[in-house]
């Protein structure tokens, strides 16, 4: 792997997003040169404005559905709207971002000899009939539903990554990301943690879908980024996929009550019908990550929520 002055040249697509901006922080902190490519559809300059003057950071406004010509040692492909509100806004573009974006980034990796990381998702498992979900489970996905633009787009991207690995010998890393939360989440992205926190801080009713008995596993962003970097630092052929997430499972109703407690809110709970194809269970089996990466989450939900609440409280006070 090429290095200049002992530093790797790293491309992060979607680098102005929630996860991407934290990854840029981590990579710069380790001394690498970072190119952040983002079309700012769901990403925000606010997330990276503290990096804009950094001598080893470069922001490129770029859509990954078009080729990108840069010289890099590593690629983290994170570009894609990841919340239902955003990826259902323009489902055709969502599929293009996953599929064309994967093709373009894989082509770049092939040309430069870069190691490439794909931010896949637990949504490749669909509404699972296996619990918890292991990497060997093929999933139960509706190919024509309203969530399919994201679910099937990510599944196709995984196919492309493994075919490039088998056909061209590309050094790939495929991580399946489970629910993640923390500072820099978009306040209006429709995800359960940000929804609950914003509603609670505003004193609005907290919206529960169904009876709130569906379960999720919540990983704090710092833990997840540590998993990314550990995975990319492994030598040898380790294409994955590897689940990255917190195996502790919580009902949505219990999450709502914890958010109310931590915000000292008087918000009540309001129930709405379940959205189409919304999975009832989501919990990662992380045995492979523990064994391969010596990784597991360290930040517990109460601690992570407190940090995230502080971020949103400041955001709302600023009127952002």
Short mmCIF file of C-alpha atoms in Angstrom, two decimals:
data_model
loop_
_atom_site.label_atom_id
_atom_site.label_comp_id
_atom_site.label_asym_id
_atom_site.label_seq_id
_atom_site.Cartn_x
_atom_site.Cartn_y
_atom_site.Cartn_z
CA UNK A 1 0.00 0.00 0.00
CA UNK A 2 1.45 3.38 -1.01
CA UNK A 3 2.13 5.96 1.67
CA UNK A 4 3.44 9.50 1.42
CA UNK A 5 5.51 10.84 4.33
CA UNK A 6 4.27 7.81 6.28
CA UNK A 7 0.63 8.81 5.73
CA UNK A 8 -2.10 7.03 3.81
CA UNK A 9 -4.21 8.95 1.31
CA UNK A 10 -7.81 8.10 2.25
CA UNK A 11 -11.04 8.82 0.37
CA UNK A 12 -14.28 8.91 2.39
CA UNK A 13 -17.41 9.10 0.25
CA UNK A 14 -20.35 10.50 2.19
CA UNK A 15 -17.74 12.12 4.41
CA UNK A 16 -19.95 15.06 5.41
CA UNK A 17 -22.63 12.75 6.75
CA UNK A 18 -23.26 11.50 10.27
CA UNK A 19 -20.90 8.52 10.13
CA UNK A 20 -18.56 9.94 7.51
CA UNK A 21 -17.70 13.07 9.48
CA UNK A 22 -16.79 11.04 12.57
CA UNK A 23 -14.66 8.78 10.39
CA UNK A 24 -12.86 11.81 8.92
CA UNK A 25 -12.12 12.99 12.47
CA UNK A 26 -10.67 9.61 13.39
CA UNK A 27 -8.51 9.30 10.26
CA UNK A 28 -7.11 12.82 10.56
CA UNK A 29 -6.38 12.14 14.22
CA UNK A 30 -4.30 9.16 13.12
CA UNK A 31 -2.26 11.36 10.80
CA UNK A 32 -3.71 10.46 7.40
CA UNK A 33 -4.60 12.70 4.46
CA UNK A 34 -8.37 12.66 3.94
CA UNK A 35 -10.43 13.49 0.87
CA UNK A 36 -14.10 13.90 1.79
CA UNK A 37 -16.41 13.44 -1.21
CA UNK A 38 -20.04 14.39 -0.64
CA UNK A 39 -22.85 15.91 -2.73
CA UNK A 40 -24.39 17.31 0.49
CA UNK A 41 -27.82 15.80 -0.20
CA UNK A 42 -28.07 14.44 3.33
CA UNK A 43 -24.59 15.39 4.53
CA UNK A 44 -23.91 18.83 5.95
CA UNK A 45 -21.00 21.25 5.94
CA UNK A 46 -21.81 21.84 9.61
CA UNK A 47 -20.55 18.33 10.35
CA UNK A 48 -17.11 19.05 8.91
CA UNK A 49 -16.71 22.81 9.21
CA UNK A 50 -14.21 22.29 12.03
CA UNK A 51 -12.05 20.36 9.50
CA UNK A 52 -12.16 22.75 6.53
CA UNK A 53 -8.97 24.58 7.53
CA UNK A 54 -7.10 21.38 8.36
CA UNK A 55 -4.01 21.05 6.12
CA UNK A 56 -4.61 17.31 5.53
CA UNK A 57 -8.36 17.58 4.79
CA UNK A 58 -9.98 18.26 1.43
CA UNK A 59 -13.72 18.57 0.69
CA UNK A 60 -14.87 17.66 -2.81
CA UNK A 61 -18.51 18.28 -3.70
CA UNK A 62 -19.12 15.17 -5.76
CA UNK A 63 -21.89 12.69 -6.53
CA UNK A 64 -20.58 9.10 -6.52
CA UNK A 65 -22.92 8.14 -9.34
CA UNK A 66 -20.26 9.84 -11.50
CA UNK A 67 -16.64 8.64 -11.72
CA UNK A 68 -14.03 10.25 -9.48
CA UNK A 69 -10.37 10.50 -10.46
CA UNK A 70 -8.07 10.76 -7.45
CA UNK A 71 -4.97 8.92 -6.23
CA UNK A 72 -5.66 7.12 -2.95
CA UNK A 73 -4.53 4.17 -0.84
CA UNK A 74 -7.84 3.46 0.90
CA UNK A 75 -11.49 4.08 0.12
CA UNK A 76 -14.35 4.10 2.61
CA UNK A 77 -17.57 4.02 0.57
CA UNK A 78 -20.24 5.47 2.88
CA UNK A 79 -22.20 7.52 0.34
CA UNK A 80 -25.95 6.79 0.41
CA UNK A 81 -29.00 8.22 2.17
CA UNK A 82 -29.52 5.90 5.15
CA UNK A 83 -32.81 6.88 6.75
CA UNK A 84 -36.24 5.99 5.30
CA UNK A 85 -37.27 9.67 5.07
CA UNK A 86 -34.25 10.46 2.93
CA UNK A 87 -33.87 7.33 0.83
CA UNK A 88 -37.58 7.21 -0.02
CA UNK A 89 -37.53 10.88 -1.11
CA UNK A 90 -35.90 9.88 -4.41
CA UNK A 91 -35.82 6.07 -4.53
CA UNK A 92 -34.39 5.88 -8.05
CA UNK A 93 -31.46 8.07 -7.05
CA UNK A 94 -31.00 5.95 -3.92
CA UNK A 95 -30.56 2.82 -6.03
CA UNK A 96 -28.20 4.67 -8.36
CA UNK A 97 -26.12 5.86 -5.41
CA UNK A 98 -25.73 2.33 -4.07
CA UNK A 99 -25.17 0.58 -7.42
CA UNK A 100 -23.48 3.16 -9.66
CA UNK A 101 -21.59 4.48 -6.64
CA UNK A 102 -20.26 1.00 -5.90
CA UNK A 103 -19.25 0.49 -9.55
CA UNK A 104 -17.42 3.83 -9.67
CA UNK A 105 -15.61 3.35 -6.36
CA UNK A 106 -14.67 -0.24 -7.21
CA UNK A 107 -13.33 0.99 -10.54
CA UNK A 108 -11.25 3.58 -8.70
CA UNK A 109 -9.93 0.92 -6.32
CA UNK A 110 -9.07 -1.33 -9.26
CA UNK A 111 -7.13 1.44 -11.00
CA UNK A 112 -5.24 2.63 -7.92
CA UNK A 113 -4.82 -0.70 -6.10
CA UNK A 114 -6.59 0.76 -3.06
CA UNK A 115 -8.17 -1.26 -0.29
CA UNK A 116 -11.91 -0.50 -0.29
CA UNK A 117 -14.51 -0.60 2.48
CA UNK A 118 -18.25 -0.87 1.80
CA UNK A 119 -20.68 0.47 4.37
CA UNK A 120 -23.44 -2.08 3.94
CA UNK A 121 -26.39 -2.40 6.28
CA UNK A 122 -28.41 -4.71 8.46
CA UNK A 123 -31.28 -3.94 6.07
CA UNK A 124 -29.85 -6.61 3.75
CA UNK A 125 -31.47 -9.05 6.22
CA UNK A 126 -34.92 -7.48 5.66
CA UNK A 127 -37.59 -8.56 8.16
CA UNK A 128 -35.62 -11.54 9.46
CA UNK A 129 -36.93 -14.94 10.46
CA UNK A 130 -33.53 -15.72 12.05
CA UNK A 131 -32.67 -14.01 15.34
CA UNK A 132 -30.09 -12.69 16.06
CA UNK A 133 -28.82 -12.19 12.53
CA UNK A 134 -25.56 -13.88 11.52
CA UNK A 135 -23.58 -13.05 8.40
CA UNK A 136 -24.48 -16.43 6.91
CA UNK A 137 -28.19 -15.53 6.88
CA UNK A 138 -29.34 -14.55 3.38
CA UNK A 139 -32.20 -12.34 4.50
CA UNK A 140 -35.91 -11.90 3.89
CA UNK A 141 -36.33 -8.79 1.77
CA UNK A 142 -39.29 -7.51 -0.22
CA UNK A 143 -37.76 -6.69 -3.63
CA UNK A 144 -40.58 -4.35 -4.70
CA UNK A 145 -41.53 -2.57 -1.46
CA UNK A 146 -41.09 1.07 -0.51
CA UNK A 147 -37.85 0.27 1.34
CA UNK A 148 -36.43 -1.82 -1.50
CA UNK A 149 -34.51 1.07 -3.07
CA UNK A 150 -32.22 1.01 -0.05
CA UNK A 151 -32.35 -2.69 0.93
CA UNK A 152 -31.85 -4.07 -2.58
CA UNK A 153 -29.44 -1.31 -3.56
CA UNK A 154 -27.16 -2.30 -0.70
CA UNK A 155 -27.56 -6.00 -1.50
CA UNK A 156 -26.56 -5.34 -5.12
CA UNK A 157 -23.58 -3.29 -3.93
CA UNK A 158 -22.42 -6.27 -1.86
CA UNK A 159 -22.74 -8.47 -4.96
CA UNK A 160 -20.56 -6.07 -6.93
CA UNK A 161 -17.93 -5.93 -4.19
CA UNK A 162 -17.61 -9.69 -3.99
CA UNK A 163 -17.57 -10.08 -7.77
CA UNK A 164 -14.78 -7.50 -8.07
CA UNK A 165 -12.94 -9.39 -5.32
CA UNK A 166 -13.31 -12.74 -7.08
CA UNK A 167 -12.80 -11.51 -10.63
CA UNK A 168 -10.10 -8.87 -10.15
CA UNK A 169 -8.59 -9.74 -6.76
CA UNK A 170 -9.64 -6.44 -5.18
CA UNK A 171 -8.89 -6.07 -1.47
CA UNK A 172 -12.42 -5.46 -0.14
CA UNK A 173 -14.00 -5.04 3.28
CA UNK A 174 -17.80 -5.33 3.61
CA UNK A 175 -19.36 -4.30 6.94
CA UNK A 176 -23.06 -4.65 7.72
CA UNK A 177 -23.97 -1.73 9.96
CA UNK A 178 -26.76 -2.00 12.51
CA UNK A 179 -28.62 0.94 14.10
CA UNK A 180 -26.12 3.62 15.09
CA UNK A 181 -26.69 6.89 16.91
CA UNK A 182 -24.77 9.85 18.28
CA UNK A 183 -23.93 13.53 17.71
CA UNK A 184 -24.34 14.86 14.14
CA UNK A 185 -27.40 12.75 13.35
CA UNK A 186 -29.76 14.79 11.19
CA UNK A 187 -32.60 16.09 13.40
CA UNK A 188 -35.22 15.39 10.72
CA UNK A 189 -33.98 12.08 9.35
CA UNK A 190 -36.89 10.06 10.72
CA UNK A 191 -34.68 7.65 12.67
CA UNK A 192 -35.99 6.51 15.99
CA UNK A 193 -33.26 7.92 18.26
CA UNK A 194 -33.20 11.39 16.70
CA UNK A 195 -37.01 11.45 16.47
CA UNK A 196 -37.47 10.59 20.13
CA UNK A 197 -34.82 13.02 21.38
CA UNK A 198 -36.05 15.98 19.33
CA UNK A 199 -39.69 15.32 20.26
CA UNK A 200 -38.78 14.98 23.94
CA UNK A 201 -36.68 18.15 24.03
CA UNK A 202 -39.50 20.07 22.37
CA UNK A 203 -42.08 18.62 24.75
CA UNK A 204 -43.99 17.12 21.82
CA UNK A 205 -45.71 13.72 21.89
CA UNK A 206 -43.29 10.89 21.13
CA UNK A 207 -44.43 8.83 18.15
CA UNK A 208 -44.44 5.05 18.59
CA UNK A 209 -45.26 2.81 15.62
CA UNK A 210 -47.39 -0.21 16.47
CA UNK A 211 -47.25 -1.14 20.15
CA UNK A 212 -43.56 -0.33 20.44
CA UNK A 213 -42.68 -3.98 20.95
CA UNK A 214 -40.40 -4.14 17.90
CA UNK A 215 -36.76 -4.37 18.92
CA UNK A 216 -33.59 -2.62 17.84
CA UNK A 217 -29.94 -2.69 18.87
CA UNK A 218 -28.27 0.70 19.22
CA UNK A 219 -24.52 1.22 18.70
CA UNK A 220 -22.85 4.49 19.66
CA UNK A 221 -21.04 6.14 16.76
CA UNK A 222 -17.54 6.11 18.33
CA UNK A 223 -17.75 2.35 18.78
CA UNK A 224 -18.84 1.84 15.19
CA UNK A 225 -16.05 4.00 13.74
CA UNK A 226 -13.55 2.02 15.79
CA UNK A 227 -14.91 -1.12 14.13
CA UNK A 228 -14.47 0.45 10.68
CA UNK A 229 -10.83 1.33 11.29
CA UNK A 230 -9.94 -2.00 12.92
CA UNK A 231 -11.44 -3.81 9.93
CA UNK A 232 -9.51 -1.74 7.38
CA UNK A 233 -6.23 -2.23 9.27
CA UNK A 234 -6.40 -6.04 9.06
CA UNK A 235 -3.91 -7.57 6.69
CA UNK A 236 -4.71 -10.53 4.46
CA UNK A 237 -7.93 -11.45 2.61
CA UNK A 238 -10.80 -10.61 4.97
CA UNK A 239 -13.64 -9.55 2.63
CA UNK A 240 -16.40 -10.25 5.14
CA UNK A 241 -19.19 -9.51 5.45
CA UNK A 242 -18.85 -8.63 9.13
CA UNK A 243 -21.72 -7.39 11.31
CA UNK A 244 -20.93 -4.19 13.24
CA UNK A 245 -23.47 -3.20 15.86
CA UNK A 246 -24.41 -3.46 19.50
CA UNK A 247 -25.89 -6.87 20.40
CA UNK A 248 -27.91 -5.49 23.32
CA UNK A 249 -31.58 -5.50 22.28
CA UNK A 250 -34.19 -2.95 23.36
CA UNK A 251 -37.86 -2.47 22.58
CA UNK A 252 -38.81 0.82 20.98
CA UNK A 253 -41.15 1.53 23.89
CA UNK A 254 -38.32 1.11 26.42
CA UNK A 255 -36.11 3.44 24.36
CA UNK A 256 -38.85 6.09 24.43
CA UNK A 257 -39.15 5.85 28.21
CA UNK A 258 -35.37 6.15 28.65
CA UNK A 259 -35.24 9.25 26.42
CA UNK A 260 -38.09 10.83 28.43
CA UNK A 261 -36.19 10.10 31.65
CA UNK A 262 -32.85 11.49 30.42
CA UNK A 263 -34.40 14.67 28.97
CA UNK A 264 -36.70 15.26 31.98
CA UNK A 265 -39.46 15.64 29.41
CA UNK A 266 -43.21 15.63 29.98
CA UNK A 267 -43.83 14.17 26.53
CA UNK A 268 -46.52 11.53 26.22
CA UNK A 269 -46.51 8.53 23.87
CA UNK A 270 -48.66 8.50 20.73
CA UNK A 271 -49.13 5.29 18.73
CA UNK A 272 -49.29 5.16 14.94
CA UNK A 273 -49.71 2.23 12.49
CA UNK A 274 -46.57 0.29 11.60
CA UNK A 275 -44.89 1.42 8.34
CA UNK A 276 -44.75 -1.01 5.42
CA UNK A 277 -41.98 -3.66 5.64
CA UNK A 278 -40.72 -2.30 8.96
CA UNK A 279 -38.75 -5.18 10.56
CA UNK A 280 -39.97 -6.39 13.95
CA UNK A 281 -36.55 -7.54 15.16
CA UNK A 282 -33.05 -6.32 14.56
CA UNK A 283 -30.11 -7.67 16.57
CA UNK A 284 -26.60 -8.45 15.31
CA UNK A 285 -24.63 -11.56 16.06
CA UNK A 286 -21.14 -10.07 16.41
CA UNK A 287 -19.19 -13.26 17.08
CA UNK A 288 -17.27 -12.77 13.83
CA UNK A 289 -16.33 -9.17 14.75
CA UNK A 290 -15.22 -10.25 18.21
CA UNK A 291 -13.03 -13.02 16.81
CA UNK A 292 -11.67 -11.29 13.71
CA UNK A 293 -11.37 -7.68 14.89
CA UNK A 294 -11.21 -8.12 18.68
CA UNK A 295 -14.00 -5.57 18.65
CA UNK A 296 -17.20 -5.05 20.59
CA UNK A 297 -19.11 -1.93 21.63
CA UNK A 298 -18.10 -0.27 24.89
CA UNK A 299 -20.51 2.67 25.23
CA UNK A 300 -23.75 1.68 26.94
CA UNK A 301 -27.08 3.07 25.76
CA UNK A 302 -27.68 5.40 28.72
CA UNK A 303 -24.25 7.01 28.37
CA UNK A 304 -24.49 7.34 24.59
CA UNK A 305 -27.98 8.79 24.72
CA UNK A 306 -26.85 11.41 27.26
CA UNK A 307 -24.10 12.56 24.87
CA UNK A 308 -26.52 12.61 21.95
CA UNK A 309 -29.14 14.54 23.92
CA UNK A 310 -26.53 17.19 24.77
CA UNK A 311 -25.77 17.58 21.05
CA UNK A 312 -29.42 17.95 20.04
CA UNK A 313 -30.15 20.28 22.94
CA UNK A 314 -27.43 22.64 21.71
CA UNK A 315 -28.60 22.27 18.11
CA UNK A 316 -32.17 23.20 19.00
CA UNK A 317 -31.07 26.13 21.16
CA UNK A 318 -29.14 27.48 18.16
CA UNK A 319 -32.29 27.16 16.07
CA UNK A 320 -30.62 24.81 13.54
#
